[in-house]
Short mmCIF file of C-alpha atoms in Angstrom, two decimals:
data_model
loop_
_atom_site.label_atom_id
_atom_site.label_comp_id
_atom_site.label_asym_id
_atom_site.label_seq_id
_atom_site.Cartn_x
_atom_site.Cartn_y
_atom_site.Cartn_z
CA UNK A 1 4.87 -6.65 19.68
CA UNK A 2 6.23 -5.76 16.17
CA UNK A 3 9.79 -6.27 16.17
CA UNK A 4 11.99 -4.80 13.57
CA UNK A 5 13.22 -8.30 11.51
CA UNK A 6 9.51 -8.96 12.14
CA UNK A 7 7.86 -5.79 10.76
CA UNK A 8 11.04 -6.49 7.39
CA UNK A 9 9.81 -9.88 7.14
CA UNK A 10 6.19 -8.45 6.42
CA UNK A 11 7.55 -6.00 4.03
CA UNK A 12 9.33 -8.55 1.90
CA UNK A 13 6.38 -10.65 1.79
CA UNK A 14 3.94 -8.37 0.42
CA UNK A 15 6.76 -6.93 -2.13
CA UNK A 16 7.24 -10.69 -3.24
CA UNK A 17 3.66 -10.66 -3.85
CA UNK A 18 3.45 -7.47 -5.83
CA UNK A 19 6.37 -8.72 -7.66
CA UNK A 20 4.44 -12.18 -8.82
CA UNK A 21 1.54 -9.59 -10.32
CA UNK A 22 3.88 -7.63 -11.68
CA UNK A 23 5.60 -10.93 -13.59
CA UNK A 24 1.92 -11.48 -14.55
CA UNK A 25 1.24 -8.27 -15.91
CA UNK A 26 4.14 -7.91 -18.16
CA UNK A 27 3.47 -11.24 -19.39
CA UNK A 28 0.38 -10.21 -20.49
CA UNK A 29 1.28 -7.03 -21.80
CA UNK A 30 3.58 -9.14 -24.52
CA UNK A 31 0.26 -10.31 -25.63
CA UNK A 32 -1.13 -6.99 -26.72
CA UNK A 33 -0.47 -5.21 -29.79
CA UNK A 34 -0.25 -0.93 -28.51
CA UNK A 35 -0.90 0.76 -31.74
CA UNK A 36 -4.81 -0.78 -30.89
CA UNK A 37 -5.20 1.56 -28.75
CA UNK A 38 -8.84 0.98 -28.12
CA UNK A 39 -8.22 -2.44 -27.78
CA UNK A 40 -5.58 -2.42 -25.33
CA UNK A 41 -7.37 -0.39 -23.43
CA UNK A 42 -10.10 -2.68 -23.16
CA UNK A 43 -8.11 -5.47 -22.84
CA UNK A 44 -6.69 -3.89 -19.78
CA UNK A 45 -9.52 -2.83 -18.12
CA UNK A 46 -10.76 -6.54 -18.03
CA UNK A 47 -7.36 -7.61 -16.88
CA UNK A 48 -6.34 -5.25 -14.06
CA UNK A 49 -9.22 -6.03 -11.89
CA UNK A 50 -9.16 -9.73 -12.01
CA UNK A 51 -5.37 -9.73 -11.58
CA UNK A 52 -5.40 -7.03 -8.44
CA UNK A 53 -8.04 -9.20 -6.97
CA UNK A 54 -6.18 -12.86 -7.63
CA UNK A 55 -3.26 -11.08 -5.58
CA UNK A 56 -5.00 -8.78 -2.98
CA UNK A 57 -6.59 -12.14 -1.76
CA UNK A 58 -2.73 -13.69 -1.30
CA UNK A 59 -1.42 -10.22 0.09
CA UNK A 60 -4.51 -9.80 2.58
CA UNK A 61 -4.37 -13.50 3.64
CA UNK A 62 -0.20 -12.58 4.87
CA UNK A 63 -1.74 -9.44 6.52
CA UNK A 64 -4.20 -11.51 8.60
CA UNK A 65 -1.54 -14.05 9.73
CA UNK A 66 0.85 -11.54 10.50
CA UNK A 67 -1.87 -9.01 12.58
CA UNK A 68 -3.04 -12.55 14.61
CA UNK A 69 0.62 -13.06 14.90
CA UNK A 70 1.14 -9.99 16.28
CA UNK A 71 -1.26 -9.99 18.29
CA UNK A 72 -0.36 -13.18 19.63
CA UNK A 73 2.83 -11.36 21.63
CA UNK A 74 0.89 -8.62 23.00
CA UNK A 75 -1.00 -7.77 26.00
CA UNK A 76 -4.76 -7.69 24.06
CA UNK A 77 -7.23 -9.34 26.45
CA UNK A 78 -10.01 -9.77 24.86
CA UNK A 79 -10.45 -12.64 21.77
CA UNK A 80 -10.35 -11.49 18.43
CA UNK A 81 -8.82 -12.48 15.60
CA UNK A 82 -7.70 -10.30 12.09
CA UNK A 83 -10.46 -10.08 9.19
CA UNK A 84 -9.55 -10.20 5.99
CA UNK A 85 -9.90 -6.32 4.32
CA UNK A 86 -12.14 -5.71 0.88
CA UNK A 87 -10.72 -5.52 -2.05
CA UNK A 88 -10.07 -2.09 -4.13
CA UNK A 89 -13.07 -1.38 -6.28
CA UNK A 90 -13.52 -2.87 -9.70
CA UNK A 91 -14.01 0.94 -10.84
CA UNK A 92 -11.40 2.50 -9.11
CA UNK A 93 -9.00 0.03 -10.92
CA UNK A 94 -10.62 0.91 -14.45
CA UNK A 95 -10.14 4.73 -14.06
CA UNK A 96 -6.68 4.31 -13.22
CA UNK A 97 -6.31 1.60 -15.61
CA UNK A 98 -7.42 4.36 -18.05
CA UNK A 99 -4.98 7.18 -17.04
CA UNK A 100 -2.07 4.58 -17.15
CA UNK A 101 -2.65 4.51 -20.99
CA UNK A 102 -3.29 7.70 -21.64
CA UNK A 103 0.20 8.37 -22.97
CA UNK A 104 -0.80 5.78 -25.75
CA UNK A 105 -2.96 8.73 -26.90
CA UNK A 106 -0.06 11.03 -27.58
CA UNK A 107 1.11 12.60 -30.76
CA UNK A 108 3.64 10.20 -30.11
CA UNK A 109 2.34 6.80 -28.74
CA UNK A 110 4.36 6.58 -25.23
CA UNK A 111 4.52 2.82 -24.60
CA UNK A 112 7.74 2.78 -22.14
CA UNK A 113 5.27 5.47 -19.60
CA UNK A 114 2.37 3.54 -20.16
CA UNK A 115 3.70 0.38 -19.03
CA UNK A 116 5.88 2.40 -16.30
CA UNK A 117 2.10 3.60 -14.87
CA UNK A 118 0.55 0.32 -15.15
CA UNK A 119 3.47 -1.63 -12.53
CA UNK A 120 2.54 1.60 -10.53
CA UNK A 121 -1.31 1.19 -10.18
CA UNK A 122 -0.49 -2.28 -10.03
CA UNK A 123 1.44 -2.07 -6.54
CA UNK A 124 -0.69 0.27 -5.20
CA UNK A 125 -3.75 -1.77 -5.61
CA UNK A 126 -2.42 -4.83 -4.89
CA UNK A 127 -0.51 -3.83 -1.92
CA UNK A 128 -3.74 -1.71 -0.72
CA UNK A 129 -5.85 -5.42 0.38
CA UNK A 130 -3.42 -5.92 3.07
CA UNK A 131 -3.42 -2.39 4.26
CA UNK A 132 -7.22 -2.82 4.56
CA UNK A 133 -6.93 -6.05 6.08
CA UNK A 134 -4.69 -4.37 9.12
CA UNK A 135 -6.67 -1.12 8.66
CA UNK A 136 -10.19 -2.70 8.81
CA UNK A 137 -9.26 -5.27 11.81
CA UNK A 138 -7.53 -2.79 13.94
CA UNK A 139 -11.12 -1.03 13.55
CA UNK A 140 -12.83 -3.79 14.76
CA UNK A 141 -10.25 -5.33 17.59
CA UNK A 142 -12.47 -4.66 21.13
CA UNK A 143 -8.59 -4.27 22.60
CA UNK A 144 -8.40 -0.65 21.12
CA UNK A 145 -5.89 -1.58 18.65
CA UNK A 146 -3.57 1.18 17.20
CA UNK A 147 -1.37 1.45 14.74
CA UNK A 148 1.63 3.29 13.48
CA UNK A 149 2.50 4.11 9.74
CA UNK A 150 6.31 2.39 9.54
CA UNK A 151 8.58 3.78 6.36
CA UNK A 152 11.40 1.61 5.27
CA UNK A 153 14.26 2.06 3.04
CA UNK A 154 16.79 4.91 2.69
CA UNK A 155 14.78 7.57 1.57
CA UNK A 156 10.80 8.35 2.34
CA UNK A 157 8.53 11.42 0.33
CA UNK A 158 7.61 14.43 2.03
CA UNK A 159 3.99 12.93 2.32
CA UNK A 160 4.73 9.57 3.99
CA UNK A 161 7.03 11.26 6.38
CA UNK A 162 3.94 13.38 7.67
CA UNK A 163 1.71 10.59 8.34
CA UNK A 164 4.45 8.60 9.87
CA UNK A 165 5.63 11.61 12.59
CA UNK A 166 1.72 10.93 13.87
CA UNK A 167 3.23 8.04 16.27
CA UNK A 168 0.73 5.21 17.18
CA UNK A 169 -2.87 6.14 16.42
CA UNK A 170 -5.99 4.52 17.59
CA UNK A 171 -7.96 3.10 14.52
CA UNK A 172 -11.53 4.57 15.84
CA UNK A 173 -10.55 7.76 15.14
CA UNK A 174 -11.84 9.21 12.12
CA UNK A 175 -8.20 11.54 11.32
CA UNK A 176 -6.35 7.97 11.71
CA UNK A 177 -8.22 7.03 7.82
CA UNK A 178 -5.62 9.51 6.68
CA UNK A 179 -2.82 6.37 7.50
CA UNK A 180 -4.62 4.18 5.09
CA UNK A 181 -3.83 6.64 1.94
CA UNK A 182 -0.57 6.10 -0.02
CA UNK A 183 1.55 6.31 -3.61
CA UNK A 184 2.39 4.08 -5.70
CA UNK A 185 5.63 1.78 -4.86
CA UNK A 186 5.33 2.91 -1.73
CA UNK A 187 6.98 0.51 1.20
CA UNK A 188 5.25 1.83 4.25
CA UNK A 189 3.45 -0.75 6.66
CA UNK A 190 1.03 0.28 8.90
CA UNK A 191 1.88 -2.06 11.99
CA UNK A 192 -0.98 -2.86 14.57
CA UNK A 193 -0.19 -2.16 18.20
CA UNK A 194 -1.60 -2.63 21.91
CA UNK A 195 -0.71 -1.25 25.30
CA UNK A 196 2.29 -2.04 26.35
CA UNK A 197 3.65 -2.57 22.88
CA UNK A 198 6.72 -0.14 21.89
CA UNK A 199 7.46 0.97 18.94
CA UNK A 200 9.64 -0.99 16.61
CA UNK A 201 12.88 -0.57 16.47
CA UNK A 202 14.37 2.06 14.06
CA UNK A 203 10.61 3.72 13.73
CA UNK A 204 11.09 7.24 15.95
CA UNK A 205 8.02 9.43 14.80
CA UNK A 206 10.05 12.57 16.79
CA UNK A 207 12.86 11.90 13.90
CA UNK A 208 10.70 11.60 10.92
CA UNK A 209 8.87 14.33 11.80
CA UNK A 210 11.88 16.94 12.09
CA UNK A 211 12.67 15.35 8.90
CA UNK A 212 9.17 16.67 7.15
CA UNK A 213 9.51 19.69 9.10
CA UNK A 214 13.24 20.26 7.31
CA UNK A 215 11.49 19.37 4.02
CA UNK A 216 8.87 22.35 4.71
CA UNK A 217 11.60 24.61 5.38
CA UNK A 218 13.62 23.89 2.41
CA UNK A 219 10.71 24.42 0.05
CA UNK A 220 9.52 27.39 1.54
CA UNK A 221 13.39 28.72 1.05
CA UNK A 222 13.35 28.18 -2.64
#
């Protein structure tokens, strides 16, 4: 069962993760010169994959210890144990490789926003191996695994409180793909569970959804 120091412990992993790509990235981007524009962008495009993948692996490699750990404390029968998620697609990496440096192509050569989106794709992808790792193994678990989408911090968007209000969702259903979408710099785990397991504490999907519900309202008011 995920408990709440155990489910924070997860969290700070994968952000210390991120946070050793993101050292790498601005490292390299001290190495290009931005008024190549063309060049930087190639240089990127060659860079962002291989440095997503070099820390998916690491980030997807916690996710599998901590779903087997997990798993470990619950009530699941039947042997099984976490596999480790795919990686984001080379492609998918590229395109948004190429909008992050799109405001290089301004009348006015935006470096600050360029380098702002780059740390942006960066977390997502990198952060997005572990989420498949949970995603994909939860899938495949013969215990009917579920899982529920767990925000964290002070403050969560309009669109992460939705998915979270859905509560503990079994991973063979197709609308439960929905949990494995998400934002850049976005802290949200999705945390596997089994019967028996409650919820951990803190995480009250009746709460966060009368918080997306007050969002609605407010926005329809203005």
């Amino acid at each position: 069962m995920a408990t709440l120091a155990a489910v924070e412990e997860y969290r700070k992993a994968q952000r210390d993760v991120v946070s050793l790509a993101e050292r790498e990235l601005r490292l390299f981007l001290l190495s290009l010169e931005f008024q190549n524009i063309v060049a930087t962008t190639n240089a990127l495009e060659i860079f962002m994959p291989a440095l997503i993948a070099e820390y998916g692996e690491i980030g997807a490699a916690v996710a599998v210890d901590f779903y087997d750990e997990l798993r470990e404390g619950s009530a699941a029968a039947k042997p099984f144990k976490a596999v480790m998620g795919d990686l984001p697609e080379q492609k998918a990496i590229q395109a948004s490789t190429r909008w992050a440096v799109g405001p290089l192509f301004q009348e006015e050569s935006d470096v600050d926003t360029t380098i702002k989106n780059l740390t942006e794709i960066n977390d997502r992808f990198v952060k997005q191996s572990a989420r498949n790792t949970i995603f994909h193994s939860a899938q495949k678990d013969p215990s009917k695994a579920s899982y529920a989408r767990v925000p964290s911090g002070s403050r969560t968007c309009k669109f992460c409180l939705m998915l979270a209000s859905r509560g503990a969702v079994y991973a063979n259903e197709k609308k439960a793909g929905k949990l494995n979408s998400y934002h850049g710099h976005c802290d949200c785990q999705v945390i596997p569970m089994w019967d028996g397991d409650e919820y951990p504490k803190g995480y009250d999907p009746d709460s966060l959804y009368d918080q997306y519900v007050a969002l609605e309202v407010a926005k329809q008011g203005h």
